Amino acid sequence: MTGTIDIKVEKIKKSRVSEYDINNVPFGKCFSDHMLVAEYSDGKWQNASIMPYQDMPMSYAMSSLHYGQAIFEGMKAYKNEKGEVSIFRAPDNFKRLNKSAIRMAMPEIPEDLFMNGLMELIRLDSSWVPSSETGSLYIRPFLIATDEAIGVKISDTYKFVIITCPAGKYYSEPIKVLVETNYYRAVKGGVGFVKAAGNYGRSLYPAKLAQQKGYQQVIWTDSETQQYFEESGTMNVMFVIGDTLLTPGLSDTILDGVTRSSVLMLAKEWGMKVEERKVSIKEVFEAIENKTLKEVFGCGTAATIAQIIGIGHNGKDYALPPVSERKFSTKVDDTLRSIRKGKLEDKYNWMMKVPS
Ligand code: COI
């Protein structure tokens, strides 16, 4: 028994971990031994189990495939020098998953199912957590509608699943981004503030067009005026102008990123001026012109800090200050890594230890 929901455990007969160099695998392509699956039907969560990683039997009419009632989270587990495993800010991801569930008219996940299932899953697969300096076990909880039904309606049945995969760096190099003013990631009253699968699907075509022009990603602008920056690719975006850290304030088009919040907390602790507000394209390009723009970076779970070294806008490319001169984001990146690897005091209780 774990909490009020009984989670059955069926262990794999022989681990596959020795088939991989887990400190050196491409992001999101090799999955660890076990997964958690729970089902929702008849108005309640049931049949929770941790089982060997496997394919899902499903109907081609499964409603999430057609109408996108699908949400997810991304989080990470780290291994310290003693071999102990901890998960970064799991309660924050749990809360955000349920915020997404409410917005997408899906049932909320009980806290004991999420937390106990997560802890037991990572405990069982602790040998899959990389010990390298930049490695981690990426954790992907997701919730999908499973009704076999083509009519557009709120599903009566769901599956909550957690799968995990060892991960290294998401971006191997600093990136160049294109200011996107024709396509939008999110709109007022939409679902940009939650982790709905459709937010990512809609981003792929504009990203492909940007890649054809030599950029790795886009930097999104607001759909109403095209004058303000929103996010970059799948990440929140931050700017250091003069001695101030600037990032778009939370709204219904901006994801309340866990890495975003961690960066802001560290910046405030270090006495940096922090402004969460609308950040205009005009002020950023003026700051590039007058050389007060010091740093631009994306932040998210997968990449942690992704340095942005070039911005394209209106047919012109603007080079940004070299990464070697970026004191703030380099310090943030190092500090987060050290906290996660147990080398620095965890003042904010971000790390949740997984029992061995
Ligand atoms: C994140 O970095 O938080 C993400 O959501 C990226 C993921 C879609 C790979």
PDB file of C-alpha atoms in Angstrom, residues 233-334:
ATOM      1  CA  GLY A 233      10.988  27.693 -28.441  1.00  0.00           C
ATOM      2  CA  THR A 234       9.879  25.495 -25.526  1.00  0.00           C
ATOM      3  CA  MET A 235      11.536  27.704 -22.899  1.00  0.00           C
ATOM      4  CA  ASN A 236      10.913  30.859 -20.894  1.00  0.00           C
ATOM      5  CA  VAL A 237      13.186  33.682 -21.993  1.00  0.00           C
ATOM      6  CA  MET A 238      15.299  36.110 -19.963  1.00  0.00           C
ATOM      7  CA  PHE A 239      17.366  39.212 -20.726  1.00  0.00           C
ATOM      8  CA  VAL A 240      20.040  41.013 -18.721  1.00  0.00           C
ATOM      9  CA  ILE A 241      19.989  44.708 -19.640  1.00  0.00           C
ATOM     10  CA  GLY A 242      22.378  46.887 -17.642  1.00  0.00           C
ATOM     11  CA  ASP A 243      22.129  45.464 -14.112  1.00  0.00           C
ATOM     12  CA  THR A 244      18.537  44.242 -14.425  1.00  0.00           C
ATOM     13  CA  LEU A 245      17.198  40.762 -15.124  1.00  0.00           C
ATOM     14  CA  LEU A 246      14.075  41.025 -17.264  1.00  0.00           C
ATOM     15  CA  THR A 247      11.559  38.331 -18.133  1.00  0.00           C
ATOM     16  CA  PRO A 248       7.970  38.410 -19.411  1.00  0.00           C
ATOM     17  CA  GLY A 249       5.567  38.424 -16.447  1.00  0.00           C
ATOM     18  CA  LEU A 250       3.252  35.452 -15.960  1.00  0.00           C
ATOM     19  CA  SER A 251      -0.029  35.667 -17.883  1.00  0.00           C
ATOM     20  CA  ASP A 252      -2.287  33.265 -19.714  1.00  0.00           C
ATOM     21  CA  THR A 253       0.281  33.077 -22.529  1.00  0.00           C
ATOM     22  CA  ILE A 254       3.386  32.406 -20.418  1.00  0.00           C
ATOM     23  CA  LEU A 255       4.236  29.079 -18.765  1.00  0.00           C
ATOM     24  CA  ASP A 256       5.015  29.313 -15.047  1.00  0.00           C
ATOM     25  CA  GLY A 257       8.350  27.542 -15.548  1.00  0.00           C
ATOM     26  CA  VAL A 258       9.984  25.815 -12.580  1.00  0.00           C
ATOM     27  CA  THR A 259      13.455  26.715 -13.899  1.00  0.00           C
ATOM     28  CA  ARG A 260      12.197  30.273 -14.529  1.00  0.00           C
ATOM     29  CA  SER A 261      11.104  30.539 -10.897  1.00  0.00           C
ATOM     30  CA  SER A 262      14.430  29.066  -9.654  1.00  0.00           C
ATOM     31  CA  VAL A 263      16.462  31.561 -11.713  1.00  0.00           C
ATOM     32  CA  LEU A 264      14.390  34.473 -10.376  1.00  0.00           C
ATOM     33  CA  MET A 265      14.789  33.270  -6.773  1.00  0.00           C
ATOM     34  CA  LEU A 266      18.582  33.045  -7.133  1.00  0.00           C
ATOM     35  CA  ALA A 267      18.780  36.460  -8.834  1.00  0.00           C
ATOM     36  CA  LYS A 268      16.823  38.059  -5.979  1.00  0.00           C
ATOM     37  CA  GLU A 269      18.987  36.265  -3.378  1.00  0.00           C
ATOM     38  CA  TRP A 270      22.080  37.713  -5.076  1.00  0.00           C
ATOM     39  CA  GLY A 271      20.651  41.241  -4.915  1.00  0.00           C
ATOM     40  CA  MET A 272      20.073  41.599  -8.634  1.00  0.00           C
ATOM     41  CA  LYS A 273      17.302  43.895  -9.884  1.00  0.00           C
ATOM     42  CA  VAL A 274      14.529  41.666 -11.262  1.00  0.00           C
ATOM     43  CA  GLU A 275      11.607  42.814 -13.402  1.00  0.00           C
ATOM     44  CA  GLU A 276       8.786  40.470 -14.398  1.00  0.00           C
ATOM     45  CA  ARG A 277       6.806  42.492 -16.927  1.00  0.00           C
ATOM     46  CA  LYS A 278       6.165  42.898 -20.627  1.00  0.00           C
ATOM     47  CA  VAL A 279       9.516  43.032 -22.434  1.00  0.00           C
ATOM     48  CA  SER A 280       9.280  44.905 -25.731  1.00  0.00           C
ATOM     49  CA  ILE A 281      11.172  44.071 -28.903  1.00  0.00           C
ATOM     50  CA  LYS A 282      11.963  47.791 -29.156  1.00  0.00           C
ATOM     51  CA  GLU A 283      13.731  48.009 -25.781  1.00  0.00           C
ATOM     52  CA  VAL A 284      15.747  44.857 -26.450  1.00  0.00           C
ATOM     53  CA  PHE A 285      16.938  46.078 -29.862  1.00  0.00           C
ATOM     54  CA  GLU A 286      17.715  49.514 -28.419  1.00  0.00           C
ATOM     55  CA  ALA A 287      19.776  47.753 -25.740  1.00  0.00           C
ATOM     56  CA  ILE A 288      21.604  45.789 -28.455  1.00  0.00           C
ATOM     57  CA  GLU A 289      22.313  49.104 -30.272  1.00  0.00           C
ATOM     58  CA  ASN A 290      23.574  50.936 -27.189  1.00  0.00           C
ATOM     59  CA  LYS A 291      25.432  47.860 -25.897  1.00  0.00           C
ATOM     60  CA  THR A 292      23.563  47.628 -22.581  1.00  0.00           C
ATOM     61  CA  LEU A 293      22.177  44.190 -23.459  1.00  0.00           C
ATOM     62  CA  LYS A 294      24.472  41.742 -21.686  1.00  0.00           C
ATOM     63  CA  GLU A 295      22.761  38.362 -21.817  1.00  0.00           C
ATOM     64  CA  VAL A 296      19.839  36.563 -23.455  1.00  0.00           C
ATOM     65  CA  PHE A 297      18.975  32.998 -22.512  1.00  0.00           C
ATOM     66  CA  GLY A 298      16.174  30.488 -22.459  1.00  0.00           C
ATOM     67  CA  CYS A 299      15.382  28.461 -19.363  1.00  0.00           C
ATOM     68  CA  GLY A 300      13.461  25.237 -18.992  1.00  0.00           C
ATOM     69  CA  THR A 301      13.676  21.791 -17.458  1.00  0.00           C
ATOM     70  CA  ALA A 302      15.238  20.065 -20.444  1.00  0.00           C
ATOM     71  CA  ALA A 303      17.928  22.662 -21.206  1.00  0.00           C
ATOM     72  CA  THR A 304      18.219  24.370 -17.777  1.00  0.00           C
ATOM     73  CA  ILE A 305      19.973  27.428 -19.312  1.00  0.00           C
ATOM     74  CA  ALA A 306      20.230  27.697 -23.122  1.00  0.00           C
ATOM     75  CA  GLN A 307      22.444  30.564 -24.167  1.00  0.00           C
ATOM     76  CA  ILE A 308      21.068  32.630 -27.076  1.00  0.00           C
ATOM     77  CA  ILE A 309      23.927  34.165 -29.033  1.00  0.00           C
ATOM     78  CA  GLY A 310      22.122  35.581 -32.050  1.00  0.00           C
ATOM     79  CA  ILE A 311      18.703  37.083 -32.872  1.00  0.00           C
ATOM     80  CA  GLY A 312      17.290  37.518 -36.360  1.00  0.00           C
ATOM     81  CA  HIS A 313      14.660  40.205 -36.963  1.00  0.00           C
ATOM     82  CA  ASN A 314      13.290  41.851 -40.120  1.00  0.00           C
ATOM     83  CA  GLY A 315      15.927  40.206 -42.306  1.00  0.00           C
ATOM     84  CA  LYS A 316      18.866  41.314 -40.126  1.00  0.00           C
ATOM     85  CA  ASP A 317      21.030  39.233 -37.802  1.00  0.00           C
ATOM     86  CA  TYR A 318      22.150  40.669 -34.493  1.00  0.00           C
ATOM     87  CA  ALA A 319      25.110  39.104 -32.680  1.00  0.00           C
ATOM     88  CA  LEU A 320      24.784  39.088 -28.895  1.00  0.00           C
ATOM     89  CA  PRO A 321      27.585  39.265 -26.308  1.00  0.00           C
ATOM     90  CA  PRO A 322      29.740  36.107 -26.174  1.00  0.00           C
ATOM     91  CA  VAL A 323      28.905  33.457 -23.577  1.00  0.00           C
ATOM     92  CA  SER A 324      32.314  33.975 -21.944  1.00  0.00           C
ATOM     93  CA  GLU A 325      31.160  37.478 -20.867  1.00  0.00           C
ATOM     94  CA  ARG A 326      27.845  36.323 -19.385  1.00  0.00           C
ATOM     95  CA  LYS A 327      28.411  36.421 -15.655  1.00  0.00           C
ATOM     96  CA  PHE A 328      24.828  36.047 -14.412  1.00  0.00           C
ATOM     97  CA  SER A 329      23.563  33.100 -16.477  1.00  0.00           C
ATOM     98  CA  THR A 330      26.878  31.264 -16.090  1.00  0.00           C
ATOM     99  CA  LYS A 331      26.654  31.661 -12.297  1.00  0.00           C
ATOM    100  CA  VAL A 332      22.986  30.559 -12.296  1.00  0.00           C
ATOM    101  CA  ASP A 333      23.763  27.502 -14.406  1.00  0.00           C
ATOM    102  CA  ASP A 334      26.711  26.516 -12.159  1.00  0.00           C
TER     103      ASP A 334
END
